[in-house]
XYZ file of C-alpha atoms in Angstrom:
275
model
C -15.710 49.693 -31.942
C -15.781 52.126 -29.049
C -18.226 54.345 -30.865
C -20.445 51.346 -31.631
C -20.467 50.114 -28.030
C -20.892 53.537 -26.513
C -23.753 54.340 -28.798
C -25.170 57.777 -29.225
C -24.999 60.624 -26.729
C -28.081 61.525 -24.776
C -29.051 64.223 -22.313
C -28.401 62.065 -19.237
C -25.391 60.035 -20.494
C -24.431 57.497 -23.144
C -26.572 54.503 -24.070
C -25.219 51.569 -26.053
C -26.625 50.843 -29.470
C -28.295 47.495 -30.145
C -25.070 46.190 -31.659
C -23.107 47.493 -28.687
C -25.424 45.714 -26.252
C -24.882 42.460 -28.201
C -21.109 42.846 -27.991
C -21.243 43.560 -24.257
C -23.454 40.532 -23.618
C -21.068 38.271 -25.516
C -18.084 39.780 -23.683
C -19.652 38.914 -20.345
C -19.575 35.252 -21.470
C -16.276 35.151 -23.353
C -14.013 37.089 -20.975
C -14.500 34.779 -17.932
C -13.888 31.763 -20.187
C -10.671 33.310 -21.517
C -9.572 34.119 -17.973
C -10.271 30.534 -16.892
C -8.328 29.216 -19.868
C -5.357 31.388 -18.910
C -5.455 30.056 -15.329
C -5.618 26.449 -16.554
C -2.639 27.090 -18.838
C -0.627 28.456 -15.909
C -1.494 25.420 -13.749
C -0.560 23.065 -16.580
C 2.776 24.790 -17.125
C 3.568 24.620 -13.404
C 2.605 20.961 -13.235
C 4.937 20.141 -16.122
C 7.798 21.816 -14.258
C 7.132 20.027 -10.958
C 9.051 16.791 -10.276
C 7.164 13.505 -10.365
C 5.485 12.598 -7.099
C 4.800 9.061 -5.845
C 2.559 8.646 -2.805
C 2.975 5.139 -1.410
C 0.916 3.409 1.238
C 1.542 0.118 2.955
C 0.831 -2.109 5.888
C 3.589 -2.154 8.469
C 6.624 -4.159 7.390
C 10.067 -3.893 5.796
C 8.845 -3.976 2.200
C 7.625 -0.368 2.131
C 10.990 1.053 3.197
C 12.833 -1.203 0.756
C 10.576 -0.031 -2.078
C 11.259 3.631 -1.263
C 14.977 2.868 -1.340
C 14.767 1.229 -4.760
C 12.577 3.969 -6.254
C 15.165 6.546 -5.204
C 17.442 4.957 -7.818
C 14.838 3.909 -10.387
C 13.051 7.295 -10.468
C 15.715 9.712 -9.169
C 13.704 12.873 -9.862
C 10.587 11.742 -8.026
C 9.436 12.926 -4.627
C 8.336 9.836 -2.680
C 6.090 10.033 0.376
C 4.684 7.162 2.437
C 1.687 6.440 4.630
C 1.510 3.324 6.806
C -1.734 1.786 8.005
C -2.834 -1.382 9.761
C -5.923 -1.453 7.535
C -5.900 -2.813 3.994
C -9.396 -1.391 3.521
C -8.184 2.080 4.484
C -5.384 1.871 1.940
C -7.835 0.753 -0.742
C -10.078 3.696 0.097
C -7.190 6.143 -0.209
C -6.352 4.703 -3.637
C -9.956 5.032 -4.768
C -10.080 8.660 -3.561
C -6.848 9.555 -5.356
C -4.990 10.300 -2.108
C -2.448 7.521 -2.730
C -0.794 6.471 -5.975
C 0.207 2.928 -4.972
C -0.381 0.693 -1.962
C 1.407 -2.392 -0.661
C -0.958 -4.813 1.020
C -1.380 -8.521 1.532
C -3.936 -11.291 1.668
C -4.036 -14.721 3.248
C -3.834 -17.469 0.647
C -6.003 -16.799 -2.391
C -8.363 -14.272 -0.773
C -9.202 -11.254 -2.928
C -7.642 -7.884 -2.052
C -10.017 -5.089 -0.955
C -12.064 -3.285 -3.617
C -10.772 -5.633 -6.304
C -13.473 -4.544 -8.785
C -12.418 -0.880 -8.875
C -8.666 -1.118 -8.265
C -5.868 -2.997 -9.989
C -3.948 -5.430 -7.758
C -0.870 -7.313 -8.934
C 1.027 -10.034 -7.095
C 4.494 -9.202 -5.828
C 5.299 -12.554 -4.213
C 3.853 -15.327 -2.036
C 5.608 -16.299 1.198
C 5.079 -19.053 3.740
C 4.130 -17.788 7.186
C 6.755 -18.574 9.844
C 6.563 -18.606 13.616
C 8.706 -16.393 15.864
C 10.089 -18.170 18.934
C 12.232 -16.930 21.820
C 15.848 -17.920 21.254
C 15.730 -20.256 24.259
C 12.443 -21.966 23.339
C 12.601 -25.795 23.223
C 11.449 -25.750 19.579
C 13.925 -23.080 18.471
C 16.442 -25.728 17.436
C 13.899 -27.527 15.205
C 14.131 -27.280 11.442
C 10.358 -26.756 11.335
C 7.542 -26.605 13.866
C 4.182 -28.359 13.919
C 1.422 -25.871 14.653
C -0.102 -28.324 17.123
C 3.104 -28.144 19.196
C 2.244 -24.514 19.988
C -1.234 -25.222 21.360
C -0.291 -24.131 24.888
C 1.377 -20.865 23.893
C 0.231 -17.262 24.124
C 0.465 -15.360 20.843
C 1.535 -11.883 19.766
C 0.139 -10.368 16.579
C -0.295 -7.005 14.876
C -3.727 -5.403 14.283
C -5.448 -5.599 10.920
C -8.804 -5.875 9.220
C -7.830 -8.419 6.573
C -8.522 -12.130 6.410
C -5.389 -13.345 8.189
C -6.875 -13.676 11.678
C -9.616 -15.918 10.292
C -7.097 -18.019 8.368
C -4.953 -18.470 11.484
C -7.911 -19.401 13.686
C -9.074 -21.922 11.080
C -5.593 -23.450 10.833
C -5.457 -23.848 14.623
C -8.921 -25.429 14.647
C -7.843 -27.974 12.035
C -5.048 -29.077 14.362
C -7.412 -29.332 17.335
C -6.916 -26.191 19.429
C -7.868 -22.536 19.745
C -5.250 -19.835 20.482
C -5.127 -19.377 24.238
C -4.358 -15.660 24.440
C -3.618 -13.015 21.814
C -1.606 -9.858 22.418
C -2.543 -7.467 19.601
C 0.036 -4.686 19.377
C 2.581 -2.985 17.123
C 5.471 -4.836 15.490
C 8.159 -3.654 17.921
C 6.064 -4.752 20.899
C 5.373 -8.136 19.304
C 9.110 -8.649 18.895
C 9.698 -7.670 22.527
C 7.020 -10.065 23.819
C 8.647 -12.913 21.911
C 12.178 -11.991 22.983
C 11.253 -12.029 26.684
C 9.346 -15.310 26.351
C 5.896 -13.855 26.962
C 4.469 -15.137 23.672
C 5.214 -16.645 20.301
C 4.197 -14.906 17.099
C 3.554 -15.309 13.412
C 5.667 -13.493 10.855
C 6.344 -13.316 7.161
C 9.198 -15.499 6.013
C 11.133 -12.358 5.059
C 11.261 -11.239 8.709
C 14.852 -10.049 9.216
C 17.259 -11.912 11.478
C 16.719 -10.452 14.971
C 18.716 -11.056 18.192
C 16.874 -13.222 20.704
C 14.390 -14.576 18.165
C 14.344 -17.752 16.073
C 12.013 -17.789 13.062
C 10.990 -21.261 11.933
C 8.705 -22.562 9.175
C 5.457 -24.268 10.093
C 5.335 -27.892 8.955
C 3.156 -28.364 5.888
C 2.928 -24.594 5.272
C -0.616 -24.178 6.661
C -0.523 -20.414 6.115
C 0.771 -18.330 3.214
C 0.899 -14.568 2.685
C 0.427 -13.011 -0.750
C 2.058 -9.589 -1.168
C 0.184 -7.350 -3.642
C 0.600 -3.873 -5.121
C -2.524 -1.860 -5.894
C -3.372 1.297 -7.825
C -6.308 2.984 -9.545
C -6.162 2.415 -13.313
C -7.604 5.847 -14.103
C -4.836 7.745 -12.321
C -1.658 5.820 -13.138
C 0.211 5.525 -16.420
C 0.989 1.903 -17.381
C 4.744 2.533 -17.541
C 4.795 4.071 -14.042
C 2.810 1.147 -12.626
C 5.156 -1.324 -14.333
C 8.199 0.409 -12.847
C 6.808 0.465 -9.297
C 5.699 -3.188 -9.544
C 9.113 -4.297 -10.801
C 10.871 -2.438 -7.995
C 8.471 -3.889 -5.409
C 9.315 -7.397 -6.610
C 13.027 -6.628 -6.456
C 12.586 -5.209 -2.936
C 10.913 -8.443 -1.849
C 13.650 -10.567 -3.412
C 16.223 -8.571 -1.483
C 14.324 -9.037 1.785
C 14.075 -12.786 1.172
C 17.817 -13.021 0.515
C 18.579 -11.302 3.817
C 16.529 -13.799 5.860
C 18.658 -16.801 6.835
C 15.669 -18.935 7.837
C 13.849 -18.204 4.580
C 16.966 -18.995 2.549
C 17.210 -22.368 4.320
C 13.520 -23.052 3.723
C 13.803 -22.238 0.020
C 16.880 -24.457 -0.319
C 14.976 -27.405 1.157
C 11.771 -26.978 -0.844
C 11.545 -27.767 -4.528
C 8.299 -25.802 -4.922
C 7.737 -22.206 -3.797
C 4.477 -21.229 -2.066
C 1.411 -21.269 -4.319
C 0.811 -18.195 -6.549
């Protein structure tokens, strides 16, 4: 082969024969492809040796931490990372771009989650929306609170780009008032504003028992919150998605059991919130 490629000797060097030139031309094509194949094989072998990774996103709330806790037992070899965001649309974008594996989000009532045509969203649970009152508030001793009774209050809420603000405003309008003042801030600050009597706030029924705060259901359940788990169908195996969804539902059930006010509400209502 060397003699064929090298060709015949000439006065000023060696020139390849016609067959040698053909072999060299093919080698220029084949060798890079073989090298690329070797690199892909190395990457594949390394990926098979790496532990499973789960990148979770979620809006701010206790469910994300509870899910991480449960996945530590359900998928003990996995590396779990989290990213919190106030924006459901941002989380949907990260799923679509492949920068998150799963995202916990929520919608008001039956509203569609973001990017529902490209992503898969599955219901975790549906909760009534409760109101947070200072412990010394005149309505704190009530079993439930009429929304109209809070017409003169200032409100504390967390940021977000979902539909909930519109749903709340519409519910207030149906009872004949508009919210007087809204403090939009992080969860810890909302809790503080309620504790010191500066405002009242809305919360999920699973909101944990907190000193200085009474959480009470709104009469007639004018607002509900639907917890959902989303992922991109092209990047997640069905068995992995089923495991994460099951653990998310168990995490929610645990949060509901730890809320005294929610437990009382469930005991007094024959029907759960709508699906």
